């Protein structure tokens, strides 16, 4: 393992600003708002903020505050944060981001989880954190091999935790990270204490009797899943079928990369009008800039190509206890009755009124509390 520090050359930041300034802008139909994608006026204003005000060096300082490393595992160079708690009995916990996300997603929860004593919490709820970038994402990319689906990532995580000397550990994930986390529990049941998720895909079997038993809330969630499939999943279809074609546009145009990601922060979060209602502008731009600087729009999209079947769930039973945190505005809310059909060891289920698909960014205190509560019952 090698120590890692982020220090982007200044000429790359200058080039980014020059590309933003030279952008060619499309026309827009009147009165459509966000219905057909990101509005031109909003994106022009945000891109100008990105060019003139956003401070990447501040992001570097915040990330470099925490110990970072790289390790070659399974043919890929894996970047990860490894933040040990000052509490000797802390529980090891590996946290996995999803798409379009990065390790930036967890910056606001690192302190409270590793050092609760300094953040008004019980020191008995402390964690040693391992926060890796998925191969092909951010500083773990681009990848140079095919085959990096959720199961292969999970195998890499098991090896990473072995090398770090953690015999028993918890796992946490959201979005694609939830799929990886479940696979890790399947691959290494003797090592996984429990699995905490903020996304769990629950699909009806097609049995009319099963649907008839669902509550009004569950029916509403089922309708939300149907809307996602019909209206909001075009990105998934493209990334899981033609990721290389998409890569040219996103790697060459910062405006394209910005729109591709910011749209998800608006549609998947607890935002009323603009994404900043849920996630701060600087956190969004930090995430977009990670993808831009590492040129990983394409390699992160390949994760969808490799793992299209993973999203349907299934596989071997999971022996580890499972905790699920449901945030009310999530575009992919799970249904408990359907979840328990596939995961009989769900021992913890929390419902939060506020927050959406990126709770570590939207509602970090609620997420920290739920992680503490779940692992407090299983460690």
Short mmCIF file of C-alpha atoms in Angstrom, two decimals:
data_model
loop_
_atom_site.label_atom_id
_atom_site.label_comp_id
_atom_site.label_asym_id
_atom_site.label_seq_id
_atom_site.Cartn_x
_atom_site.Cartn_y
_atom_site.Cartn_z
CA UNK A 1 0.00 0.00 0.00
CA UNK A 2 1.23 3.45 -0.89
CA UNK A 3 0.32 6.77 0.72
CA UNK A 4 -1.72 8.97 -1.60
CA UNK A 5 -2.21 12.71 -1.71
CA UNK A 6 -4.34 14.71 -4.13
CA UNK A 7 -2.43 17.51 -5.87
CA UNK A 8 -3.89 18.32 -9.27
CA UNK A 9 -1.51 20.27 -11.54
CA UNK A 10 -2.58 23.88 -11.96
CA UNK A 11 -2.59 23.63 -15.74
CA UNK A 12 -5.42 21.06 -15.54
CA UNK A 13 -7.54 23.47 -13.51
CA UNK A 14 -6.72 26.28 -15.93
CA UNK A 15 -7.74 24.09 -18.86
CA UNK A 16 -11.05 23.26 -17.16
CA UNK A 17 -11.85 26.94 -16.71
CA UNK A 18 -10.90 27.69 -20.31
CA UNK A 19 -13.17 24.91 -21.59
CA UNK A 20 -16.08 26.21 -19.51
CA UNK A 21 -15.53 29.74 -20.86
CA UNK A 22 -15.47 28.45 -24.45
CA UNK A 23 -18.59 26.27 -24.16
CA UNK A 24 -21.12 26.08 -26.99
CA UNK A 25 -24.66 26.24 -25.61
CA UNK A 26 -27.79 24.61 -27.04
CA UNK A 27 -31.10 26.31 -27.61
CA UNK A 28 -34.05 25.54 -25.37
CA UNK A 29 -37.80 25.28 -25.81
CA UNK A 30 -39.76 27.86 -23.83
CA UNK A 31 -41.51 26.98 -20.62
CA UNK A 32 -40.29 23.39 -20.20
CA UNK A 33 -38.25 23.95 -17.01
CA UNK A 34 -36.61 20.72 -15.79
CA UNK A 35 -39.10 18.45 -17.56
CA UNK A 36 -36.78 17.69 -20.49
CA UNK A 37 -33.46 17.96 -18.69
CA UNK A 38 -31.33 20.65 -17.07
CA UNK A 39 -32.47 24.17 -18.07
CA UNK A 40 -29.93 26.26 -19.98
CA UNK A 41 -30.23 29.27 -17.70
CA UNK A 42 -29.59 27.25 -14.57
CA UNK A 43 -26.62 25.41 -16.05
CA UNK A 44 -25.03 28.55 -17.46
CA UNK A 45 -25.16 30.21 -14.06
CA UNK A 46 -23.83 27.11 -12.29
CA UNK A 47 -21.03 26.66 -14.81
CA UNK A 48 -19.97 30.28 -14.34
CA UNK A 49 -19.83 29.68 -10.58
CA UNK A 50 -17.75 26.57 -11.29
CA UNK A 51 -15.36 28.61 -13.45
CA UNK A 52 -14.98 31.69 -11.27
CA UNK A 53 -15.83 30.82 -7.66
CA UNK A 54 -15.63 27.10 -6.91
CA UNK A 55 -12.39 26.29 -5.05
CA UNK A 56 -10.96 22.90 -5.97
CA UNK A 57 -7.94 23.50 -3.75
CA UNK A 58 -10.27 23.68 -0.75
CA UNK A 59 -11.65 20.27 -1.72
CA UNK A 60 -8.11 18.92 -1.95
CA UNK A 61 -7.32 20.22 1.51
CA UNK A 62 -10.46 18.67 2.95
CA UNK A 63 -9.76 15.28 1.38
CA UNK A 64 -6.05 15.40 2.21
CA UNK A 65 -6.93 15.99 5.85
CA UNK A 66 -7.67 12.25 6.00
CA UNK A 67 -5.11 9.47 5.42
CA UNK A 68 -5.37 8.15 1.87
CA UNK A 69 -3.68 5.23 0.16
CA UNK A 70 -3.64 3.17 -3.01
CA UNK A 71 -3.30 -0.58 -3.33
CA UNK A 72 -3.15 -2.79 -6.41
CA UNK A 73 -5.91 -5.40 -6.04
CA UNK A 74 -7.08 -7.72 -8.78
CA UNK A 75 -5.25 -5.74 -11.42
CA UNK A 76 -6.72 -2.35 -10.46
CA UNK A 77 -5.22 0.48 -8.46
CA UNK A 78 -7.69 1.08 -5.64
CA UNK A 79 -7.76 4.44 -3.89
CA UNK A 80 -9.15 4.59 -0.37
CA UNK A 81 -9.37 6.66 2.77
CA UNK A 82 -8.43 4.81 5.95
CA UNK A 83 -9.40 6.79 9.03
CA UNK A 84 -8.82 5.02 12.32
CA UNK A 85 -10.82 6.08 15.35
CA UNK A 86 -9.08 7.22 18.54
CA UNK A 87 -11.34 4.73 20.35
CA UNK A 88 -9.52 1.37 20.62
CA UNK A 89 -12.72 -0.73 20.48
CA UNK A 90 -14.12 0.98 17.38
CA UNK A 91 -15.88 -1.20 14.81
CA UNK A 92 -14.21 -1.43 11.38
CA UNK A 93 -16.63 -0.23 8.69
CA UNK A 94 -16.16 -0.12 4.92
CA UNK A 95 -18.37 2.45 3.18
CA UNK A 96 -19.04 2.30 -0.57
CA UNK A 97 -20.35 5.16 -2.68
CA UNK A 98 -22.39 4.78 -5.86
CA UNK A 99 -22.90 6.70 -9.09
CA UNK A 100 -22.68 9.58 -9.78
CA UNK A 101 -20.74 9.86 -6.59
CA UNK A 102 -17.29 9.50 -5.07
CA UNK A 103 -15.57 9.47 -1.70
CA UNK A 104 -16.58 13.14 -1.44
CA UNK A 105 -20.04 11.84 -0.51
CA UNK A 106 -18.83 10.75 2.93
CA UNK A 107 -16.77 13.78 3.97
CA UNK A 108 -19.43 15.09 6.36
CA UNK A 109 -19.79 11.80 8.25
CA UNK A 110 -16.13 10.86 8.75
CA UNK A 111 -15.60 12.93 11.89
CA UNK A 112 -18.80 11.95 13.72
CA UNK A 113 -18.38 8.25 12.90
CA UNK A 114 -14.70 7.96 13.80
CA UNK A 115 -14.64 10.31 16.77
CA UNK A 116 -18.11 10.55 18.33
CA UNK A 117 -16.58 11.78 21.61
CA UNK A 118 -15.64 15.03 19.83
CA UNK A 119 -19.01 15.34 18.11
CA UNK A 120 -21.40 14.95 21.01
CA UNK A 121 -21.78 11.18 20.63
CA UNK A 122 -21.14 8.06 22.65
CA UNK A 123 -17.52 6.86 22.22
CA UNK A 124 -18.83 3.29 22.25
CA UNK A 125 -20.34 3.98 18.81
CA UNK A 126 -17.03 4.74 17.09
CA UNK A 127 -15.85 3.25 13.80
CA UNK A 128 -12.58 2.73 11.99
CA UNK A 129 -13.52 3.82 8.46
CA UNK A 130 -12.33 2.45 5.14
CA UNK A 131 -13.78 4.48 2.25
CA UNK A 132 -12.62 3.23 -1.15
CA UNK A 133 -13.25 4.59 -4.62
CA UNK A 134 -14.85 1.87 -6.76
CA UNK A 135 -12.47 0.76 -9.55
CA UNK A 136 -13.22 2.97 -12.53
CA UNK A 137 -14.48 5.83 -10.35
CA UNK A 138 -12.49 8.90 -9.37
CA UNK A 139 -9.04 8.21 -8.03
CA UNK A 140 -9.44 4.44 -8.60
CA UNK A 141 -9.66 4.96 -12.31
CA UNK A 142 -9.79 4.72 -15.14
CA UNK A 143 -9.78 0.93 -15.16
CA UNK A 144 -7.84 -0.97 -17.82
CA UNK A 145 -9.69 -4.30 -17.69
CA UNK A 146 -13.19 -5.55 -18.33
CA UNK A 147 -15.19 -7.46 -15.74
CA UNK A 148 -15.38 -4.99 -12.85
CA UNK A 149 -18.92 -5.78 -11.75
CA UNK A 150 -20.27 -5.59 -8.20
CA UNK A 151 -19.06 -9.07 -7.28
CA UNK A 152 -15.51 -8.37 -8.39
CA UNK A 153 -15.50 -5.08 -6.50
CA UNK A 154 -16.75 -6.92 -3.41
CA UNK A 155 -13.92 -9.44 -3.74
CA UNK A 156 -11.46 -6.54 -3.91
CA UNK A 157 -12.99 -5.03 -0.76
CA UNK A 158 -12.63 -8.36 1.08
CA UNK A 159 -8.97 -8.44 0.09
CA UNK A 160 -8.49 -4.80 1.08
CA UNK A 161 -9.96 -5.41 4.54
CA UNK A 162 -7.76 -8.52 4.91
CA UNK A 163 -4.65 -6.51 4.09
CA UNK A 164 -5.66 -3.85 6.59
CA UNK A 165 -5.90 -6.54 9.26
CA UNK A 166 -9.65 -6.38 9.88
CA UNK A 167 -11.04 -9.82 10.66
CA UNK A 168 -14.63 -8.73 11.38
CA UNK A 169 -16.18 -5.59 9.98
CA UNK A 170 -19.40 -3.89 9.00
CA UNK A 171 -20.32 -2.73 5.52
CA UNK A 172 -22.38 0.24 4.37
CA UNK A 173 -23.48 1.31 0.92
CA UNK A 174 -25.90 3.35 -1.11
CA UNK A 175 -26.80 3.25 -4.80
CA UNK A 176 -24.27 0.98 -6.57
CA UNK A 177 -22.49 0.73 -3.23
CA UNK A 178 -25.48 -1.11 -1.80
CA UNK A 179 -25.15 -3.79 -4.47
CA UNK A 180 -21.43 -4.10 -3.72
CA UNK A 181 -22.14 -4.29 0.02
CA UNK A 182 -24.63 -7.15 -0.39
CA UNK A 183 -22.16 -9.02 -2.60
CA UNK A 184 -19.46 -8.58 0.03
CA UNK A 185 -21.76 -10.16 2.61
CA UNK A 186 -22.29 -13.09 0.25
CA UNK A 187 -18.59 -13.52 -0.50
CA UNK A 188 -17.24 -13.13 3.03
CA UNK A 189 -20.01 -14.12 5.47
CA UNK A 190 -17.51 -15.12 8.14
CA UNK A 191 -16.08 -11.57 8.16
CA UNK A 192 -19.15 -9.33 7.77
CA UNK A 193 -20.82 -8.25 11.02
CA UNK A 194 -23.77 -6.62 9.30
CA UNK A 195 -24.85 -4.72 6.22
CA UNK A 196 -26.29 -1.20 6.41
CA UNK A 197 -27.95 0.12 3.26
CA UNK A 198 -29.53 3.35 2.09
CA UNK A 199 -30.73 1.80 -1.16
CA UNK A 200 -32.40 -1.57 -1.61
CA UNK A 201 -34.10 -2.45 -4.87
CA UNK A 202 -37.35 -4.30 -4.25
CA UNK A 203 -39.19 -5.68 -7.26
CA UNK A 204 -42.69 -7.20 -7.14
CA UNK A 205 -42.95 -10.83 -8.20
CA UNK A 206 -45.94 -10.23 -10.45
CA UNK A 207 -48.31 -12.10 -8.14
CA UNK A 208 -51.52 -10.00 -7.90
CA UNK A 209 -52.04 -11.19 -4.34
CA UNK A 210 -48.66 -9.77 -3.33
CA UNK A 211 -49.55 -6.37 -4.78
CA UNK A 212 -52.99 -6.38 -3.15
CA UNK A 213 -51.37 -6.71 0.28
CA UNK A 214 -49.31 -3.55 -0.10
CA UNK A 215 -50.20 -0.48 1.95
CA UNK A 216 -51.05 2.88 0.42
CA UNK A 217 -47.49 4.05 1.17
CA UNK A 218 -46.05 0.97 -0.51
CA UNK A 219 -48.29 1.51 -3.52
CA UNK A 220 -46.99 5.07 -3.78
CA UNK A 221 -43.42 3.79 -3.61
CA UNK A 222 -44.18 1.23 -6.28
CA UNK A 223 -45.49 4.04 -8.47
CA UNK A 224 -42.27 5.97 -7.86
CA UNK A 225 -40.25 2.97 -8.99
CA UNK A 226 -42.42 2.72 -12.10
CA UNK A 227 -41.82 6.41 -12.86
CA UNK A 228 -38.09 5.88 -12.48
CA UNK A 229 -38.19 2.98 -14.91
CA UNK A 230 -40.33 4.82 -17.45
CA UNK A 231 -38.94 8.34 -17.28
CA UNK A 232 -35.70 8.66 -15.32
CA UNK A 233 -33.63 5.59 -16.18
CA UNK A 234 -32.41 6.60 -19.64
CA UNK A 235 -28.91 7.21 -18.25
CA UNK A 236 -28.84 3.61 -16.98
CA UNK A 237 -29.86 2.17 -20.33
CA UNK A 238 -27.14 4.13 -22.10
CA UNK A 239 -24.40 3.39 -19.55
CA UNK A 240 -25.25 -0.31 -19.46
CA UNK A 241 -25.23 -0.69 -23.24
CA UNK A 242 -22.95 1.93 -24.88
CA UNK A 243 -20.67 3.40 -22.20
CA UNK A 244 -17.80 4.01 -24.58
CA UNK A 245 -19.86 6.23 -26.88
CA UNK A 246 -21.03 8.29 -23.93
CA UNK A 247 -17.44 8.62 -22.67
CA UNK A 248 -16.38 10.85 -25.58
CA UNK A 249 -18.96 13.54 -24.81
CA UNK A 250 -18.47 13.58 -21.05
CA UNK A 251 -14.66 13.41 -21.15
CA UNK A 252 -14.41 16.22 -23.70
CA UNK A 253 -17.05 18.64 -22.38
CA UNK A 254 -17.11 19.86 -18.79
CA UNK A 255 -20.58 21.30 -19.43
CA UNK A 256 -21.76 17.87 -20.56
CA UNK A 257 -20.24 16.23 -17.50
CA UNK A 258 -21.80 18.85 -15.25
CA UNK A 259 -25.28 18.44 -16.74
CA UNK A 260 -25.07 14.63 -16.66
CA UNK A 261 -24.42 14.59 -12.92
CA UNK A 262 -26.30 17.66 -11.67
CA UNK A 263 -29.53 16.37 -13.22
CA UNK A 264 -29.33 13.37 -10.87
CA UNK A 265 -28.77 15.59 -7.84
CA UNK A 266 -31.98 17.39 -8.72
CA UNK A 267 -34.15 14.37 -9.60
CA UNK A 268 -33.00 11.92 -6.93
CA UNK A 269 -32.77 14.18 -3.89
CA UNK A 270 -35.09 16.01 -1.53
CA UNK A 271 -34.97 19.16 -3.66
CA UNK A 272 -37.95 21.42 -4.21
CA UNK A 273 -36.72 23.49 -7.16
CA UNK A 274 -32.97 23.24 -7.72
CA UNK A 275 -30.39 20.66 -6.57
CA UNK A 276 -28.96 23.09 -4.03
CA UNK A 277 -32.16 22.68 -2.04
CA UNK A 278 -30.75 19.30 -1.00
CA UNK A 279 -26.98 19.29 -1.64
CA UNK A 280 -24.67 22.27 -1.42
CA UNK A 281 -23.39 23.72 -4.66
CA UNK A 282 -19.77 23.17 -3.66
CA UNK A 283 -20.34 19.50 -2.76
CA UNK A 284 -22.00 18.89 -6.13
CA UNK A 285 -19.20 20.61 -8.00
CA UNK A 286 -16.58 18.73 -5.99
CA UNK A 287 -18.13 15.48 -7.19
CA UNK A 288 -18.33 16.64 -10.81
CA UNK A 289 -14.74 17.89 -10.70
CA UNK A 290 -13.48 14.54 -9.42
CA UNK A 291 -15.00 12.82 -12.44
CA UNK A 292 -13.64 15.49 -14.78
CA UNK A 293 -10.07 15.56 -13.47
CA UNK A 294 -9.76 11.76 -13.32
CA UNK A 295 -11.41 11.24 -16.73
CA UNK A 296 -13.61 8.53 -15.29
CA UNK A 297 -16.98 9.33 -16.87
CA UNK A 298 -16.48 6.38 -19.21
CA UNK A 299 -14.93 3.88 -16.84
CA UNK A 300 -17.59 4.54 -14.19
CA UNK A 301 -20.26 3.99 -16.85
CA UNK A 302 -18.63 0.65 -17.69
CA UNK A 303 -19.58 -0.47 -14.17
CA UNK A 304 -23.19 -0.40 -15.35
CA UNK A 305 -22.32 -2.39 -18.47
CA UNK A 306 -20.51 -5.02 -16.42
CA UNK A 307 -23.17 -5.24 -13.75
CA UNK A 308 -26.50 -4.77 -15.51
CA UNK A 309 -27.74 -8.09 -14.09
CA UNK A 310 -26.62 -7.15 -10.56
CA UNK A 311 -29.38 -4.57 -10.27
CA UNK A 312 -32.05 -7.26 -10.35
CA UNK A 313 -30.80 -8.65 -7.04
CA UNK A 314 -30.96 -12.33 -6.21
CA UNK A 315 -27.98 -14.58 -5.66
CA UNK A 316 -27.00 -16.67 -2.69
CA UNK A 317 -28.74 -16.02 0.65
CA UNK A 318 -27.18 -13.45 2.96
CA UNK A 319 -26.51 -14.64 6.49
CA UNK A 320 -25.46 -11.30 7.95
CA UNK A 321 -28.04 -9.07 9.62
CA UNK A 322 -29.22 -6.22 7.43
CA UNK A 323 -30.24 -2.68 8.32
CA UNK A 324 -32.10 -0.40 5.92
CA UNK A 325 -32.47 3.37 6.17
CA UNK A 326 -35.22 4.77 3.95
CA UNK A 327 -35.10 8.47 3.17
CA UNK A 328 -38.48 9.85 2.18
CA UNK A 329 -37.61 11.61 -1.07
CA UNK A 330 -35.46 8.82 -2.52
CA UNK A 331 -36.35 8.12 -6.13
CA UNK A 332 -35.86 4.38 -5.48
CA UNK A 333 -37.59 3.73 -2.16
CA UNK A 334 -37.64 0.12 -0.94
CA UNK A 335 -40.80 -1.69 0.14
CA UNK A 336 -40.29 -3.62 3.36
CA UNK A 337 -42.70 -6.47 2.59
CA UNK A 338 -40.87 -7.15 -0.67
CA UNK A 339 -37.44 -6.63 0.88
CA UNK A 340 -38.07 -9.25 3.56
CA UNK A 341 -39.02 -11.77 0.88
CA UNK A 342 -35.43 -11.63 -0.42
CA UNK A 343 -33.57 -10.69 2.78
CA UNK A 344 -35.14 -12.51 5.73
CA UNK A 345 -32.53 -11.17 8.18
CA UNK A 346 -33.56 -7.52 8.05
CA UNK A 347 -33.27 -6.63 11.73
CA UNK A 348 -33.33 -2.83 11.47
CA UNK A 349 -35.58 -0.61 9.34
CA UNK A 350 -35.67 3.18 9.71
CA UNK A 351 -37.85 5.72 7.93
CA UNK A 352 -36.79 9.35 7.59
CA UNK A 353 -39.12 12.04 6.29
CA UNK A 354 -36.37 14.24 4.86
CA UNK A 355 -33.53 13.30 2.56
CA UNK A 356 -33.19 11.45 -0.71
CA UNK A 357 -30.77 9.26 -2.61
CA UNK A 358 -27.56 10.78 -1.18
CA UNK A 359 -28.22 10.92 2.58
CA UNK A 360 -24.56 11.35 3.55
CA UNK A 361 -24.70 14.64 1.64
CA UNK A 362 -28.32 15.59 2.36
CA UNK A 363 -28.90 14.43 5.94
CA UNK A 364 -25.51 13.42 7.38
CA UNK A 365 -26.59 13.57 11.03
CA UNK A 366 -29.54 11.26 10.40
CA UNK A 367 -27.34 8.81 8.54
CA UNK A 368 -24.69 8.83 11.28
CA UNK A 369 -27.34 8.15 13.89
CA UNK A 370 -28.79 5.26 11.94
CA UNK A 371 -25.39 3.65 11.29
CA UNK A 372 -24.62 3.90 15.00
CA UNK A 373 -28.01 2.43 15.96
CA UNK A 374 -27.79 -0.52 13.59
CA UNK A 375 -24.25 -1.58 14.39
CA UNK A 376 -24.90 -1.05 18.07
CA UNK A 377 -27.28 -4.02 17.87
CA UNK A 378 -25.09 -6.39 15.84
CA UNK A 379 -21.46 -5.82 16.83
#
